[in-house]
Short mmCIF file of N, CA and C in Angstrom, two decimals:
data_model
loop_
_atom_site.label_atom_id
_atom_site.label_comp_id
_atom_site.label_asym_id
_atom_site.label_seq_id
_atom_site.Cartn_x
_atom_site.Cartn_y
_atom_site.Cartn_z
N UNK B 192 34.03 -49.51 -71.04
CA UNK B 192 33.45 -48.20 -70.80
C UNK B 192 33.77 -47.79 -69.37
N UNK B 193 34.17 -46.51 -69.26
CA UNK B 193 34.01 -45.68 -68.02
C UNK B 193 33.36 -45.37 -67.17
N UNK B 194 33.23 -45.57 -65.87
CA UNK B 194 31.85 -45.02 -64.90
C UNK B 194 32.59 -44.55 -63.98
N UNK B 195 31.83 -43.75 -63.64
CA UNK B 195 32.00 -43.19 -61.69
C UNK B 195 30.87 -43.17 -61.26
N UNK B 196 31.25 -43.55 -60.10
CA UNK B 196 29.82 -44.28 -58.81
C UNK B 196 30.14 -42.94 -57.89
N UNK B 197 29.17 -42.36 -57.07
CA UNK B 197 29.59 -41.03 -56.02
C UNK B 197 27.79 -41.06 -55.53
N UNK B 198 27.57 -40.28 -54.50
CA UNK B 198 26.79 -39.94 -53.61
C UNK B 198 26.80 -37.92 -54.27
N UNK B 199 25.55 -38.10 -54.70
CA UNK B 199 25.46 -36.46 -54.60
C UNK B 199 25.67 -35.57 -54.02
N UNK B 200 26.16 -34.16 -54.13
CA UNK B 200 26.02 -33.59 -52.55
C UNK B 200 24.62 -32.29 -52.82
N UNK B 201 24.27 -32.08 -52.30
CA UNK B 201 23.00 -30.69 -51.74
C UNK B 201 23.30 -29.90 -52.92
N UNK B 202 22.71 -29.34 -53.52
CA UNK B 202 22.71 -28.19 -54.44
C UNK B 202 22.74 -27.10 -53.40
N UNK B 203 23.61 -26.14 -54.10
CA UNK B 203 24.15 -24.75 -53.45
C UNK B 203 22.97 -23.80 -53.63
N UNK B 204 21.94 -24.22 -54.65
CA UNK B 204 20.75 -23.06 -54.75
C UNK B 204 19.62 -23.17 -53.09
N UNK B 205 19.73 -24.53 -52.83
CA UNK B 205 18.29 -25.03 -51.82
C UNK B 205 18.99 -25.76 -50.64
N UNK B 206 17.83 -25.95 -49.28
CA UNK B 206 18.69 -25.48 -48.06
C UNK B 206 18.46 -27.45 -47.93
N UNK B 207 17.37 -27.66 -48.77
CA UNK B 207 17.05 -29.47 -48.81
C UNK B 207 18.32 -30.55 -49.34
N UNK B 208 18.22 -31.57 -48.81
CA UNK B 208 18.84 -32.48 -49.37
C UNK B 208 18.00 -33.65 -49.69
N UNK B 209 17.30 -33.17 -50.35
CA UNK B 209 16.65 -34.70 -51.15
C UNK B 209 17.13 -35.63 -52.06
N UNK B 210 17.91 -35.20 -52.77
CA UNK B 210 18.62 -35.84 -53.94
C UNK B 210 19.79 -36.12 -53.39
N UNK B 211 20.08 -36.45 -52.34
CA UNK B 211 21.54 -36.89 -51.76
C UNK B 211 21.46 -38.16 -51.14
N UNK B 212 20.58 -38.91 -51.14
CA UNK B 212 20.30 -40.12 -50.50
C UNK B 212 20.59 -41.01 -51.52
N UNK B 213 20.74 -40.99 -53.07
CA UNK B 213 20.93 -42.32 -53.44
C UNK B 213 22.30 -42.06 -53.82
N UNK B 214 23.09 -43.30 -54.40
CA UNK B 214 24.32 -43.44 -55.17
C UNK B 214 24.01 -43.13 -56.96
N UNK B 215 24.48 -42.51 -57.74
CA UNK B 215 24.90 -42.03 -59.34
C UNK B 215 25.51 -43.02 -59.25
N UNK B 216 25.59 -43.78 -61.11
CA UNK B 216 26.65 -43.86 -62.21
C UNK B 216 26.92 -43.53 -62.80
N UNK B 217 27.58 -42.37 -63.52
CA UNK B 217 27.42 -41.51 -64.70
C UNK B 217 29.05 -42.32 -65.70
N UNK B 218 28.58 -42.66 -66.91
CA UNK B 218 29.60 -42.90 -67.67
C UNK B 218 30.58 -41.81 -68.43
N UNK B 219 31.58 -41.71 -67.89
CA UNK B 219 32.95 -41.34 -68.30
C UNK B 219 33.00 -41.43 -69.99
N UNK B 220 33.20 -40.37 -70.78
CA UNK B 220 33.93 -40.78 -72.30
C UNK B 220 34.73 -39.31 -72.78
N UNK B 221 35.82 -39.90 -72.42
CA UNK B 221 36.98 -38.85 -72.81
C UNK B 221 37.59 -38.71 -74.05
N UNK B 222 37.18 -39.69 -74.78
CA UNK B 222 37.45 -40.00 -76.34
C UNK B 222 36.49 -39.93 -77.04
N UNK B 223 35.39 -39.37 -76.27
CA UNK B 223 33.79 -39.31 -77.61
C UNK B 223 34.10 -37.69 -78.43
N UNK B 224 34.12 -38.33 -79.72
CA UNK B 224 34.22 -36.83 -80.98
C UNK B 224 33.13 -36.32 -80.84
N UNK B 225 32.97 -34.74 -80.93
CA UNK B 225 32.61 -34.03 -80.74
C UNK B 225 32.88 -33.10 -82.09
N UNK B 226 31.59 -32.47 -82.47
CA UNK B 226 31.48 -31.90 -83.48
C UNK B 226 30.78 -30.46 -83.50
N UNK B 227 30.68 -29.22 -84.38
CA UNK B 227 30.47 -28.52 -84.32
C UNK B 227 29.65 -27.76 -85.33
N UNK B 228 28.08 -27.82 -85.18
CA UNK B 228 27.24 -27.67 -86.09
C UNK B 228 28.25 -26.12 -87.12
N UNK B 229 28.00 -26.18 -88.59
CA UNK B 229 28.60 -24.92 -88.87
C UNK B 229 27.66 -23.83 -89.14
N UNK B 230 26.21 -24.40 -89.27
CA UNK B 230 25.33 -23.14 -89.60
C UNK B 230 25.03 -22.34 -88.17
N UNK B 231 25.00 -23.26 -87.06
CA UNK B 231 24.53 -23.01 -85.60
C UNK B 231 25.21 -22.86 -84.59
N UNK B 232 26.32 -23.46 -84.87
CA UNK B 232 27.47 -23.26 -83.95
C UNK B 232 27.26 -24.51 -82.83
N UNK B 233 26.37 -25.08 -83.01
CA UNK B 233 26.19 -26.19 -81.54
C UNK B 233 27.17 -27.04 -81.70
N UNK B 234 26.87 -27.64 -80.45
CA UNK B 234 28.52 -28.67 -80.68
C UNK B 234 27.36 -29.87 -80.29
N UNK B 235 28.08 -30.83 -80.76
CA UNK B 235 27.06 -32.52 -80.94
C UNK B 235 28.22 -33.05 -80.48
N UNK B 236 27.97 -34.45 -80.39
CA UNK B 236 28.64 -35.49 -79.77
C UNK B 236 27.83 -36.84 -80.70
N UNK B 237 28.84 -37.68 -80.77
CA UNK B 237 28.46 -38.79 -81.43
C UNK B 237 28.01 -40.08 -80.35
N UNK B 238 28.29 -39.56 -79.07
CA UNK B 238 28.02 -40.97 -78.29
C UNK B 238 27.07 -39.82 -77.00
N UNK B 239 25.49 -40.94 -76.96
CA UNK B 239 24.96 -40.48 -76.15
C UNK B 239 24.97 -40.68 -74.37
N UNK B 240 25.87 -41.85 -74.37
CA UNK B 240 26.09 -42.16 -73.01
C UNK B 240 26.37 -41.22 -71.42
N UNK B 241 26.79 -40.33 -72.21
CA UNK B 241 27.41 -39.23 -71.21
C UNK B 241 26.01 -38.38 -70.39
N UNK B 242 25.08 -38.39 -71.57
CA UNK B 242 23.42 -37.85 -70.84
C UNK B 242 23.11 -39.20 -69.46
N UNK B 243 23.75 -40.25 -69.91
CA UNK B 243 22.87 -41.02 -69.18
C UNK B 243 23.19 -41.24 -67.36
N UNK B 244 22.73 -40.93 -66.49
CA UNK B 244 22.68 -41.11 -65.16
C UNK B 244 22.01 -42.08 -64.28
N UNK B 245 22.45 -43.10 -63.84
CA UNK B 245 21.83 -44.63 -63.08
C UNK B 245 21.45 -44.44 -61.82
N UNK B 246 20.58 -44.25 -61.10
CA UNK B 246 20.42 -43.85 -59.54
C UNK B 246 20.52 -45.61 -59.13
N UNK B 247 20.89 -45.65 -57.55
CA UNK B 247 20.97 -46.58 -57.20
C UNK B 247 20.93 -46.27 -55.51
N UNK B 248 20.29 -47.51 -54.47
CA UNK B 248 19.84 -46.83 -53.62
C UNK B 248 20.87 -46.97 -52.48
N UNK B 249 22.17 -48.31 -52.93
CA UNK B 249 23.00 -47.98 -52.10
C UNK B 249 24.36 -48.80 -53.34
N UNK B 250 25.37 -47.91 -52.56
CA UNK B 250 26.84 -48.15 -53.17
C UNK B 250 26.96 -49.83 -53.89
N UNK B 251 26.43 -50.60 -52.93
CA UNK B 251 26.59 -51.76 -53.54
C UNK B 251 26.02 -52.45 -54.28
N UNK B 252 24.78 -51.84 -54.63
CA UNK B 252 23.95 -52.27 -56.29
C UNK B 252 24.54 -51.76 -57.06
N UNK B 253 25.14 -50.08 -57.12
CA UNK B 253 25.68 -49.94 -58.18
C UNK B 253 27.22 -50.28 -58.51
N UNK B 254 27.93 -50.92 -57.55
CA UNK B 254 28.73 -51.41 -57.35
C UNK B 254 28.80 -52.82 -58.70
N UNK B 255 27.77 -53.67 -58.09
CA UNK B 255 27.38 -54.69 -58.79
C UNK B 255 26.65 -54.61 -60.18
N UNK B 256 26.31 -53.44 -60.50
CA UNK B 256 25.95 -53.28 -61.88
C UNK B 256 27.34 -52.91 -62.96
N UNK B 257 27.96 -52.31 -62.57
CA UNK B 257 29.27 -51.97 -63.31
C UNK B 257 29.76 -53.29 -63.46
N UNK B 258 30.22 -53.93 -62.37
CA UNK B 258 30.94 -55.10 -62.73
C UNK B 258 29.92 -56.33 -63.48
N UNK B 259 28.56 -56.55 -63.39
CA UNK B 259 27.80 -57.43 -64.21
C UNK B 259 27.78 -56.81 -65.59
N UNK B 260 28.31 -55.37 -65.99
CA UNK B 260 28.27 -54.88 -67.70
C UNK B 260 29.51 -54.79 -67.63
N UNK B 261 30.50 -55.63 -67.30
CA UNK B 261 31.82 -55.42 -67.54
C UNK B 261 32.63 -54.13 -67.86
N UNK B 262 31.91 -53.15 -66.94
CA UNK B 262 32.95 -51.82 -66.99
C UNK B 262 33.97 -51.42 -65.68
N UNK B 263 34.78 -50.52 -66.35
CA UNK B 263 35.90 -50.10 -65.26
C UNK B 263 35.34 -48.77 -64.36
N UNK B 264 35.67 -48.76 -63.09
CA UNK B 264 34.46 -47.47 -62.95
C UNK B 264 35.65 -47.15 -61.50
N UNK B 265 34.90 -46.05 -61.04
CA UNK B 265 35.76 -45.18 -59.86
C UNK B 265 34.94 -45.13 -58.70
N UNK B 266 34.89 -45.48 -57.73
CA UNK B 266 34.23 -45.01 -56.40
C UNK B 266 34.48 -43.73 -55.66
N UNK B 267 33.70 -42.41 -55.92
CA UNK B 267 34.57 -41.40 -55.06
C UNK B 267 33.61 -41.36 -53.60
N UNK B 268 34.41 -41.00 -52.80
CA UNK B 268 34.56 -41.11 -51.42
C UNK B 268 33.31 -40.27 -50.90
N UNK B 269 32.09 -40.34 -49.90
CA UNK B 269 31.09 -39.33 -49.73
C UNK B 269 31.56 -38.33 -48.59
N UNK B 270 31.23 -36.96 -49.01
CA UNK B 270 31.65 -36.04 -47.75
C UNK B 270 30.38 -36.03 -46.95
N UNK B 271 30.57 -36.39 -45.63
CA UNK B 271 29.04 -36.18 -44.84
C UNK B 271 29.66 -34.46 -44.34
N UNK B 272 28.43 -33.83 -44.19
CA UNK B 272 28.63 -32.53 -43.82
C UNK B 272 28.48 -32.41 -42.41
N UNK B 273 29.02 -32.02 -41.51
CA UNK B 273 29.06 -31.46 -40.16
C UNK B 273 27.69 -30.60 -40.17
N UNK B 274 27.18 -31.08 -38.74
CA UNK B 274 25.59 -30.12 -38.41
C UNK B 274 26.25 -29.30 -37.08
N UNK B 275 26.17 -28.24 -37.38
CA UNK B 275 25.93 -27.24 -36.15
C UNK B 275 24.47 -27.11 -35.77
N UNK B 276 24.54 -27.51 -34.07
CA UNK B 276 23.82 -27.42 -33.78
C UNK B 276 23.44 -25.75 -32.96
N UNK B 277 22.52 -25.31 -32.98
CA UNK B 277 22.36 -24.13 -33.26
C UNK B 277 21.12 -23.68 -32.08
N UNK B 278 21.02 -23.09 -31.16
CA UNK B 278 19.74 -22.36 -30.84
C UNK B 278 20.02 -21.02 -30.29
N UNK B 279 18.75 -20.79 -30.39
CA UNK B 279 18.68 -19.06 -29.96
C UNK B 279 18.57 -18.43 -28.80
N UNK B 280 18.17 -19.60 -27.69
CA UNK B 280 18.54 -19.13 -25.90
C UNK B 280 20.18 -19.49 -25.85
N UNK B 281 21.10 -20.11 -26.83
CA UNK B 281 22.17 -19.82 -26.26
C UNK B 281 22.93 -18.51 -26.15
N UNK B 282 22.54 -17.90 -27.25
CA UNK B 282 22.60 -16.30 -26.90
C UNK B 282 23.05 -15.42 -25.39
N UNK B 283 21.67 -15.89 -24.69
CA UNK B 283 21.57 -15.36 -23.23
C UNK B 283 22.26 -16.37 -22.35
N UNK B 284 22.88 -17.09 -23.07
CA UNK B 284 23.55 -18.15 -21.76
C UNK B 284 24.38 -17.58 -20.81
N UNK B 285 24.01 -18.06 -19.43
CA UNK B 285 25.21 -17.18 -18.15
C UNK B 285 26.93 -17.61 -18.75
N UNK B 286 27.10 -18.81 -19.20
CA UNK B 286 28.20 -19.27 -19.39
C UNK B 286 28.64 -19.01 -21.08
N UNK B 287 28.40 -18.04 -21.62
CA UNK B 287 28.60 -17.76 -22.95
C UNK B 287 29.57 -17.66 -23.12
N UNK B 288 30.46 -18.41 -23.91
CA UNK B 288 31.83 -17.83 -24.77
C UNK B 288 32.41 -16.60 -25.12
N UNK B 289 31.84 -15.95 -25.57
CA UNK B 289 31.99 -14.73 -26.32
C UNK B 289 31.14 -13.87 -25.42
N UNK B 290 31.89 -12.32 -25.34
CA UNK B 290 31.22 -11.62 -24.49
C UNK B 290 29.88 -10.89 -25.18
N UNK B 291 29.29 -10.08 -24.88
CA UNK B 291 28.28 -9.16 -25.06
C UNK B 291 29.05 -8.25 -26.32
N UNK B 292 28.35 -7.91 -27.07
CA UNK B 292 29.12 -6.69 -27.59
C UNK B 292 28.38 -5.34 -27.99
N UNK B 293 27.56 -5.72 -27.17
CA UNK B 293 26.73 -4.01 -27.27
C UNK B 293 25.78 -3.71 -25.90
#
């Protein structure tokens, strides 16, 4: 079976990052059939694995869980985000970058 291991990043709706602190496993299935209710139109799947999501609190538990269930899995790389640091007397600074513009 398939996994990928990754670090969440921030949801684009909220300014929090709470859910970015642990490591995911989410299992991979690129060969699960898929079907298509005909009265409803829904589409089903015969393998439920793909719902399933493993939190883990650092890379190397879930590291070690893939390989103790004998699966093949992917590590993707975490983007840390750059902080601008930011205040509002730099504005009036004597030594400001950018001139005045009004």
């Amino acid at each position: 079976m398939q996994a990928r291991i990754y670090k969440p990043s921030k949801s684009a709706m909220t300014s929090g990052r709470a859910k970015t602190k642990t490591w995911v496993l989410e299992f991979v299935d690129n060969d699960a059939k898929r079907s298509v209710d005909p009265l409803m139109g829904w589409t089903s799947i015969d393998d439920t694995s793909g719902q399933v999501r493993l939190t883990f609190h650092t890379r190397e538990q879930a590291i070690d869980y893939a390989q103790s269930q004998g699966m093949t899995f992917t590590v993707e790389p975490t983007h840390e985000r750059k902080r601008l640091v930011k205040s509002y007397s730099a504005n009036f600074d004597a030594d400001r970058k950018q001139p005045w513009t009004h």
